[in-house]
Amino acid sequence: MTELASQPDTAPSVWQSAVTLMTVAAICTALVAMTYYGTRQQIADNEQAWLEQSLKPAISGVPYEGDLTSDPLVISAPNELPGAGDAVVYRVQSGGNVVAALFVVTATDGFVGPIRLLIGLQDDGTLTGVRILEHKETPGIGDLVDQSRSDWVEQFVERSLGSPPVELWAIQRDGGEFDQVTGASITPRAIVKAIRETLVYFEAHRESILTLPSTGEAVTPE
Amino acid sequence: MSDVTPISSRFRRGLWDDNPGLVQLLGLCPLLAVTSNFINGLGLGLATLAVMALSNLLVSATRRWIASEIRIPMYVVIIASLVTCIELVFKAWFPALDRTLGIFIPLIVTNCAILARAEVYASRNGILDSVIDGVVMGSGFAALLCCIGFFRELIGRGTMFARMDMLFGGEPMPGIQLADNGLLLLLLPPGAFLSLAIAVASKKAIDRRRQKSASFRLSI
């Protein structure tokens, strides 16, 4: 007590400290808010451009009009598509009709964490392209997911649920038709399975996936 | 109170003698995690440098009002706000780099090298000196990130300066391809530890050799 009493003027009161801390916090928040408003538009544009750019490779060979991102459909969870949570389908227009659908799904059984996949389908269920959007596979081992190092995903173009038949939609080690990479079968197995499940889902719900209006809310196709 | 040490020797201190990463071994989490190539190292290095200089500026400017009892929360508020700003700026101007660095930009908040400079230097020195200190120490950290990134990319992938477009814009640049493949180990997490160990050991070896030749000269 004597120590406290001996220096009452040098130690600031709790209130003083609280006010200082509050003032600095307010100034810092203002700084963040200013930066946020200054960069918001640019960030939104960047994200839109990035999405558009990452969707494009999955739709090779199909002529389309307008933006790929303009007609999204959110399919609510639970659904039979790979991955938990809502799935997004971007419908691609040409001449007023939906000619293709781009599915963004998640393969949850990869080697390290989830693999986000972009799967492009023509309206008749033929694959127009498969791209890996995001993955954490070990470099060197899961390299087939890396577009710049492997054209492994190219083998799926033009394939569909009849070619090969659904029971052959697996990697060779599991008695299926698709190449795996020696020493790394977990990643390809996960990807092939995700594509198969997407094809089956599309086959079952084709009409509503192609025709449901884009409301922004999650829906459950019939 | 003003720091009278000439700028050149302060840079020497930040880049070599007191390098935050190499000597103080601070901020190793981002250092080890993102340095699988040069551009990542440069990107995170520049972001850290900017945060360090600005946080030193703000801490130094407010040092008169900050009671020592509340200084730590104060520094944390300042540093966290600055990092959020830098993250937004990266998202707006360098979206590709932001996507690769991902969580490590917001994690700059937890880089104890920044808090250390605020506590050790900026809270006791003038604004200009503190900014210089932030730039100098930030450069030291950035330089180390670049070196380790360069080394791991060269040995691990066989390339030099790949994807510089992420920082400077333009078409994707493959960089200089020296070999088709590299030593994969260097790209994996153990490679980060090995590279850092090599860097720290080399610095010590060079210092020791210098010391020896200096004492040799003295004895003559």
Coordinates of C-alpha atoms in Angstrom, one line a residue:
Chain A
M1 CA 0.0 0.0 0.0
T2 CA 2.8 2.4 0.9
E3 CA 4.3 1.8 -2.5
L4 CA 1.1 2.6 -4.3
A5 CA 0.6 5.7 -2.2
S6 CA 4.1 6.9 -2.7
Q7 CA 3.7 7.3 -6.5
P8 CA 0.1 8.3 -7.2
D9 CA 1.0 10.7 -9.9
T10 CA 3.2 8.6 -12.1
A11 CA 0.9 5.6 -12.5
P12 CA -2.0 6.4 -14.8
S13 CA -5.5 5.5 -13.6
V14 CA -7.4 2.7 -15.0
W15 CA -9.8 5.1 -16.7
Q16 CA -6.9 7.0 -18.3
S17 CA -5.5 3.8 -19.7
A18 CA -8.9 2.6 -20.9
V19 CA -9.5 5.9 -22.7
T20 CA -6.1 5.8 -24.4
L21 CA -6.6 2.2 -25.4
M22 CA -10.0 3.0 -26.8
T23 CA -8.8 6.0 -28.7
V24 CA -6.0 4.1 -30.3
A25 CA -8.4 1.2 -31.1
A26 CA -10.8 3.7 -32.7
I27 CA -8.1 5.3 -34.8
C28 CA -6.8 1.9 -35.9
T29 CA -10.4 0.8 -36.8
A30 CA -10.8 3.9 -38.8
L31 CA -7.6 3.1 -40.7
V32 CA -8.8 -0.4 -41.5
A33 CA -12.2 0.9 -42.5
M34 CA -10.6 3.5 -44.9
T35 CA -8.5 0.8 -46.5
Y36 CA -11.5 -1.5 -46.8
Y37 CA -13.5 1.1 -48.6
G38 CA -10.6 2.1 -50.8
T39 CA -9.9 -1.5 -51.9
R40 CA -13.4 -3.0 -51.9
Q41 CA -14.3 -2.6 -55.5
Q42 CA -10.9 -3.7 -56.7
I43 CA -11.0 -6.8 -54.6
A44 CA -14.5 -7.7 -55.8
D45 CA -13.4 -7.2 -59.4
N46 CA -10.3 -9.4 -58.8
E47 CA -12.4 -12.2 -57.3
Q48 CA -14.8 -12.1 -60.2
A49 CA -12.0 -12.1 -62.7
W50 CA -10.3 -15.0 -60.9
L51 CA -13.5 -17.1 -60.9
E52 CA -14.1 -16.4 -64.5
Q53 CA -10.6 -17.3 -65.4
S54 CA -10.6 -20.5 -63.4
L55 CA -13.9 -21.6 -64.9
K56 CA -12.8 -21.2 -68.5
P57 CA -10.5 -24.2 -68.9
A58 CA -13.3 -26.6 -67.9
I59 CA -15.4 -25.6 -70.9
S60 CA -13.0 -26.2 -73.8
G61 CA -14.6 -26.8 -77.1
V62 CA -18.1 -25.6 -76.2
P63 CA -19.0 -22.2 -77.7
Y64 CA -20.8 -20.0 -75.2
E65 CA -22.1 -16.5 -74.7
G66 CA -21.7 -14.0 -71.9
D67 CA -20.0 -14.6 -68.6
L68 CA -19.6 -18.1 -67.1
T69 CA -20.4 -16.8 -63.7
S70 CA -23.7 -15.1 -64.6
D71 CA -26.1 -18.0 -63.9
P72 CA -25.1 -19.8 -60.8
L73 CA -27.2 -22.4 -59.0
V74 CA -26.6 -23.3 -55.4
I75 CA -27.5 -26.9 -54.5
S76 CA -28.3 -27.2 -50.8
A77 CA -26.7 -29.7 -48.6
P78 CA -27.2 -32.6 -48.0
N79 CA -26.9 -33.8 -51.6
E80 CA -25.3 -36.7 -53.3
L81 CA -22.6 -34.6 -54.8
P82 CA -19.0 -35.1 -53.5
G83 CA -18.2 -33.1 -50.4
A84 CA -20.2 -31.8 -47.6
G85 CA -22.0 -28.5 -47.7
D86 CA -23.7 -26.6 -50.5
A87 CA -22.4 -27.1 -54.1
V88 CA -22.3 -24.5 -56.8
V89 CA -23.2 -25.1 -60.5
Y90 CA -22.5 -22.4 -63.1
R91 CA -24.8 -22.8 -66.0
V92 CA -23.3 -21.8 -69.4
Q93 CA -25.6 -20.2 -72.0
S94 CA -25.6 -20.2 -75.7
G95 CA -28.5 -18.9 -77.9
G96 CA -30.8 -18.7 -74.9
N97 CA -30.3 -22.3 -73.8
V98 CA -28.1 -23.8 -71.1
V99 CA -25.5 -25.8 -73.0
A100 CA -23.3 -26.8 -70.2
A101 CA -22.9 -26.9 -66.4
L102 CA -19.8 -26.3 -64.4
F103 CA -19.8 -28.1 -61.0
V104 CA -17.6 -27.0 -58.2
V105 CA -17.3 -30.0 -55.8
T106 CA -15.0 -31.2 -53.1
A107 CA -13.3 -34.6 -53.0
T108 CA -12.9 -35.2 -49.3
D109 CA -10.8 -38.4 -49.5
G110 CA -7.6 -37.0 -50.9
F111 CA -4.2 -37.7 -49.4
V112 CA -3.9 -34.4 -47.6
G113 CA -7.1 -32.6 -47.0
P114 CA -9.9 -31.8 -49.4
I115 CA -9.4 -31.3 -53.1
R116 CA -11.6 -28.7 -54.8
L117 CA -12.6 -29.8 -58.3
L118 CA -14.2 -28.0 -61.2
I119 CA -16.1 -30.4 -63.4
G120 CA -17.5 -29.2 -66.7
L121 CA -20.4 -31.1 -68.3
Q122 CA -22.3 -30.6 -71.5
D123 CA -26.1 -30.7 -71.3
D124 CA -26.0 -34.4 -72.5
G125 CA -23.6 -35.4 -69.7
T126 CA -20.3 -35.4 -71.7
L127 CA -17.3 -34.1 -69.8
T128 CA -15.9 -30.9 -71.2
G129 CA -13.0 -30.6 -68.7
V130 CA -11.8 -31.2 -65.2
R131 CA -9.7 -28.8 -63.3
I132 CA -8.3 -28.9 -59.8
L133 CA -9.0 -25.6 -58.1
E134 CA -7.4 -26.2 -54.7
H135 CA -5.5 -29.0 -53.1
K136 CA -2.9 -29.7 -50.4
E137 CA -1.4 -32.9 -51.9
T138 CA 2.3 -33.4 -51.3
P139 CA 4.4 -31.8 -54.1
G140 CA 6.0 -34.5 -56.3
I141 CA 3.6 -37.2 -55.2
G142 CA 0.3 -35.7 -56.0
D143 CA 1.7 -33.8 -59.0
L144 CA -0.9 -35.1 -61.4
V145 CA -3.2 -32.5 -59.9
D146 CA -0.9 -29.8 -61.0
Q147 CA -1.9 -28.6 -64.4
S148 CA 1.5 -27.2 -65.2
R149 CA 3.2 -30.5 -64.5
S150 CA 0.8 -33.1 -65.7
D151 CA -2.0 -33.5 -68.3
W152 CA -3.5 -36.3 -66.3
V153 CA -6.9 -34.6 -66.1
E154 CA -7.1 -34.3 -69.8
Q155 CA -8.1 -38.0 -70.2
F156 CA -11.6 -37.2 -68.8
V157 CA -12.6 -34.8 -71.7
E158 CA -15.3 -36.3 -73.9
R159 CA -15.9 -39.1 -71.4
S160 CA -19.4 -39.6 -69.9
L161 CA -21.3 -42.0 -67.8
G162 CA -21.7 -44.5 -70.7
S163 CA -18.0 -44.2 -71.7
P164 CA -16.8 -46.1 -69.8
P165 CA -19.8 -47.7 -68.0
V166 CA -20.3 -46.6 -64.4
E167 CA -18.6 -49.7 -62.9
L168 CA -15.4 -48.9 -64.8
W169 CA -15.3 -45.3 -63.5
A170 CA -12.3 -46.1 -61.3
I171 CA -8.6 -46.2 -61.4
Q172 CA -6.9 -49.3 -62.9
R173 CA -5.8 -50.6 -59.6
D174 CA -9.4 -50.8 -58.5
G175 CA -10.4 -52.6 -61.8
G176 CA -11.4 -49.4 -63.6
E177 CA -10.3 -47.7 -66.8
F178 CA -8.3 -44.7 -65.7
D179 CA -4.6 -44.3 -65.3
Q180 CA -3.2 -43.8 -61.9
V181 CA 0.3 -42.6 -61.3
T182 CA 2.7 -45.2 -59.9
G183 CA 3.1 -44.9 -56.2
A184 CA 0.3 -42.4 -55.8
S185 CA -3.2 -43.9 -56.1
I186 CA -5.0 -42.1 -53.3
T187 CA -5.2 -38.7 -55.1
P188 CA -6.4 -40.1 -58.5
R189 CA -8.8 -42.5 -56.8
A190 CA -10.4 -39.5 -54.9
I191 CA -10.7 -37.5 -58.1
V192 CA -12.1 -40.2 -60.3
K193 CA -14.7 -41.0 -57.6
A194 CA -15.7 -37.4 -57.3
I195 CA -16.2 -37.2 -61.1
R196 CA -18.2 -40.4 -61.1
E197 CA -20.5 -39.1 -58.3
T198 CA -21.0 -35.8 -60.1
L199 CA -21.9 -37.6 -63.4
V200 CA -24.4 -39.8 -61.6
Y201 CA -25.9 -36.8 -59.8
F202 CA -26.2 -34.9 -63.1
E203 CA -27.9 -37.8 -64.8
A204 CA -30.5 -38.0 -62.0
H205 CA -31.3 -34.3 -61.8
R206 CA -30.5 -33.0 -65.2
E207 CA -33.7 -31.3 -66.0
S208 CA -33.9 -29.2 -62.8
I209 CA -30.2 -28.4 -62.8
L210 CA -30.5 -27.0 -66.3
T211 CA -33.8 -25.1 -65.8
L212 CA -34.1 -24.0 -62.2
P213 CA -33.9 -20.2 -62.0
S214 CA -30.8 -18.6 -60.4
T215 CA -32.1 -17.0 -57.2
G216 CA -28.9 -17.0 -55.2
E217 CA -30.6 -19.2 -52.6
A218 CA -29.7 -22.8 -52.1
V219 CA -32.2 -25.2 -53.7
T220 CA -32.8 -28.9 -53.9
P221 CA -33.2 -30.2 -57.4
E222 CA -35.8 -32.8 -58.0
Chain B
M1 CA 17.0 11.1 -28.0
S2 CA 18.3 10.5 -31.4
D3 CA 20.2 7.6 -32.8
V4 CA 23.5 8.9 -34.1
T5 CA 24.7 5.6 -35.7
P6 CA 25.1 6.2 -39.5
I7 CA 22.5 4.7 -41.7
S8 CA 24.9 2.4 -43.5
S9 CA 26.0 0.7 -40.3
R10 CA 22.4 0.4 -39.2
F11 CA 21.6 -1.4 -42.4
R12 CA 24.6 -3.6 -41.7
R13 CA 23.1 -4.4 -38.3
G14 CA 19.6 -5.2 -39.7
L15 CA 20.8 -7.2 -42.7
W16 CA 23.7 -9.1 -41.0
D17 CA 24.8 -8.5 -37.4
D18 CA 21.3 -8.4 -35.8
N19 CA 19.2 -10.0 -38.6
P20 CA 15.8 -10.7 -37.0
G21 CA 15.6 -14.1 -38.7
L22 CA 19.2 -15.2 -38.9
V23 CA 20.5 -14.1 -35.5
Q24 CA 17.5 -13.4 -33.3
L25 CA 15.7 -16.4 -34.9
L26 CA 12.3 -14.5 -34.7
G27 CA 9.4 -15.0 -36.9
L28 CA 10.4 -18.4 -38.0
C29 CA 6.8 -19.7 -38.7
P30 CA 6.3 -17.6 -41.9
L31 CA 9.9 -17.9 -42.8
L32 CA 9.7 -21.7 -42.9
A33 CA 6.3 -22.0 -44.3
V34 CA 6.2 -19.8 -47.4
T35 CA 9.8 -19.9 -48.7
S36 CA 9.4 -22.7 -51.2
N37 CA 10.2 -20.2 -53.9
F38 CA 11.7 -16.8 -54.4
I39 CA 8.6 -14.8 -55.2
N40 CA 6.8 -16.0 -52.1
G41 CA 9.7 -15.0 -50.0
L42 CA 9.9 -11.6 -51.6
G43 CA 6.1 -11.0 -51.3
L44 CA 5.9 -11.9 -47.6
G45 CA 9.2 -10.1 -47.0
L46 CA 7.9 -6.9 -48.4
A47 CA 4.6 -7.2 -46.6
T48 CA 6.4 -7.8 -43.3
L49 CA 8.8 -4.9 -44.0
A50 CA 5.8 -2.5 -44.6
V51 CA 4.1 -3.6 -41.4
M52 CA 7.3 -3.3 -39.4
A53 CA 8.0 0.2 -40.7
L54 CA 4.5 1.4 -40.1
S55 CA 4.0 -0.2 -36.7
N56 CA 7.3 1.3 -35.6
L57 CA 6.0 4.7 -36.9
L58 CA 2.7 4.4 -35.0
V59 CA 4.2 3.0 -31.8
S60 CA 6.8 5.7 -31.8
A61 CA 4.3 8.5 -32.5
T62 CA 2.1 7.4 -29.6
R63 CA 4.8 6.4 -27.2
R64 CA 4.2 9.4 -24.9
W65 CA 0.6 8.4 -24.2
I66 CA 1.1 4.7 -23.9
A67 CA 1.5 3.7 -20.2
S68 CA 3.7 0.7 -19.8
E69 CA 0.9 -1.3 -18.3
I70 CA -1.2 -1.3 -21.4
R71 CA 1.6 -1.2 -24.0
I72 CA 1.2 -4.8 -25.2
P73 CA -2.5 -4.6 -26.0
M74 CA -1.7 -1.3 -27.7
Y75 CA 1.0 -2.8 -29.9
V76 CA -1.3 -5.7 -30.7
V77 CA -4.1 -3.4 -31.8
I78 CA -1.7 -1.3 -33.9
I79 CA 0.0 -4.3 -35.6
A80 CA -3.2 -6.2 -36.2
S81 CA -4.8 -3.2 -37.9
L82 CA -1.8 -2.6 -40.1
V83 CA -1.7 -6.2 -41.1
T84 CA -5.4 -6.1 -42.0
C85 CA -4.7 -3.1 -44.2
I86 CA -1.8 -4.7 -45.9
E87 CA -3.8 -7.8 -46.5
L88 CA -6.5 -5.8 -48.2
V89 CA -3.9 -4.0 -50.3
F90 CA -2.4 -7.3 -51.3
K91 CA -5.9 -8.7 -52.3
A92 CA -6.5 -5.6 -54.4
W93 CA -3.2 -5.2 -56.1
F94 CA -1.4 -8.5 -56.0
P95 CA -4.3 -11.1 -56.0
A96 CA -2.2 -13.9 -57.4
L97 CA 0.4 -13.5 -54.7
D98 CA -2.3 -13.2 -52.1
R99 CA -3.7 -16.5 -53.2
T100 CA -0.4 -18.3 -52.8
L101 CA 0.6 -16.7 -49.5
G102 CA -2.9 -17.2 -48.2
I103 CA -3.1 -17.4 -44.4
F104 CA 0.5 -16.2 -44.0
I105 CA -0.4 -12.6 -44.8
P106 CA -2.8 -12.3 -41.8
L107 CA -0.4 -14.4 -39.8
I108 CA 2.1 -11.5 -40.0
V109 CA 0.3 -10.3 -36.9
T110 CA 1.9 -13.1 -34.9
N111 CA 5.4 -12.4 -36.2
C112 CA 7.2 -11.7 -32.9
A113 CA 10.0 -9.9 -34.8
I114 CA 7.5 -7.0 -35.3
L115 CA 6.4 -6.9 -31.6
A116 CA 10.0 -7.1 -30.6
R117 CA 11.0 -4.0 -32.6
A118 CA 8.0 -2.1 -31.2
E119 CA 9.0 -3.0 -27.7
V120 CA 12.7 -2.7 -27.9
Y121 CA 13.1 0.2 -30.2
A122 CA 10.1 2.2 -31.3
S123 CA 8.8 2.7 -27.8
R124 CA 12.0 4.5 -26.8
N125 CA 13.1 6.3 -29.9
G126 CA 11.9 9.2 -32.2
I127 CA 9.6 8.7 -35.1
L128 CA 12.2 9.0 -37.9
D129 CA 14.7 6.7 -36.2
S130 CA 11.9 4.2 -35.5
V131 CA 10.8 4.1 -39.1
I132 CA 14.4 3.6 -40.2
D133 CA 14.7 0.8 -37.7
G134 CA 11.6 -0.8 -39.1
V135 CA 12.9 -0.5 -42.7
V136 CA 16.3 -1.8 -41.7
M137 CA 15.1 -4.8 -39.7
G138 CA 12.3 -5.5 -42.2
S139 CA 14.9 -5.6 -45.0
G140 CA 16.9 -8.0 -43.0
F141 CA 14.0 -10.3 -42.6
A142 CA 12.9 -9.9 -46.2
A143 CA 16.4 -10.6 -47.4
L144 CA 16.6 -13.8 -45.5
L145 CA 13.2 -14.9 -46.9
C146 CA 14.4 -14.1 -50.4
C147 CA 17.6 -16.0 -49.9
I148 CA 16.0 -19.1 -48.5
G149 CA 13.2 -19.0 -51.1
F150 CA 15.8 -18.6 -53.9
F151 CA 17.9 -21.5 -52.6
R152 CA 14.9 -23.9 -52.1
E153 CA 13.5 -23.0 -55.5
L154 CA 16.8 -23.5 -57.2
I155 CA 17.7 -26.9 -55.6
G156 CA 14.1 -28.1 -55.2
R157 CA 12.6 -27.2 -58.5
G158 CA 15.5 -26.3 -60.7
T159 CA 14.1 -22.8 -61.5
M160 CA 15.1 -19.2 -60.7
F161 CA 12.7 -16.4 -60.3
A162 CA 9.6 -18.3 -61.4
R163 CA 6.2 -16.5 -61.4
M164 CA 7.6 -13.0 -60.9
D165 CA 4.3 -11.9 -62.6
M166 CA 2.5 -12.4 -59.3
L167 CA 4.2 -9.3 -57.9
F168 CA 4.8 -7.3 -61.1
G169 CA 1.8 -8.2 -63.2
G170 CA 1.6 -9.3 -66.8
E171 CA 1.5 -12.8 -68.3
P172 CA 2.6 -15.8 -66.2
M173 CA 6.4 -16.1 -66.3
P174 CA 8.0 -19.5 -66.0
G175 CA 11.3 -18.0 -64.8
I176 CA 14.7 -19.4 -65.7
Q177 CA 14.5 -23.2 -66.0
L178 CA 17.8 -24.7 -65.2
A179 CA 16.8 -28.3 -64.7
D180 CA 13.6 -30.3 -65.3
N181 CA 13.4 -31.6 -61.8
G182 CA 15.0 -30.9 -58.5
L183 CA 15.6 -32.4 -55.1
L184 CA 12.1 -32.7 -53.8
L185 CA 13.2 -32.7 -50.2
L186 CA 14.0 -29.0 -50.4
L187 CA 10.3 -28.1 -51.2
L188 CA 8.9 -30.1 -48.3
P189 CA 8.9 -28.8 -44.7
P190 CA 12.2 -30.5 -43.7
G191 CA 13.8 -28.6 -46.6
A192 CA 12.8 -25.3 -44.9
F193 CA 14.5 -26.3 -41.7
L194 CA 17.6 -27.5 -43.5
S195 CA 17.9 -24.3 -45.6
L196 CA 17.6 -22.2 -42.5
A197 CA 20.2 -24.3 -40.7
I198 CA 22.5 -23.9 -43.7
A199 CA 21.9 -20.1 -43.6
V200 CA 22.6 -19.8 -39.9
A201 CA 25.7 -22.0 -40.0
S202 CA 27.1 -20.1 -43.0
K203 CA 26.6 -16.8 -41.3
K204 CA 28.4 -18.1 -38.2
A205 CA 31.3 -19.5 -40.3
I206 CA 31.7 -16.2 -42.2
D207 CA 31.7 -14.2 -38.9
R208 CA 34.2 -16.6 -37.3
R209 CA 36.6 -16.4 -40.3
R210 CA 36.4 -12.6 -40.3
Q211 CA 37.1 -12.5 -36.6
K212 CA 40.1 -14.7 -37.1
S213 CA 41.6 -12.7 -39.8
A214 CA 41.0 -9.5 -37.8
S215 CA 42.8 -10.9 -34.8
F216 CA 45.5 -12.2 -37.0
R217 CA 46.0 -8.7 -38.4
L218 CA 46.1 -7.3 -34.8
S219 CA 48.8 -9.8 -33.8
I220 CA 51.0 -8.7 -36.6

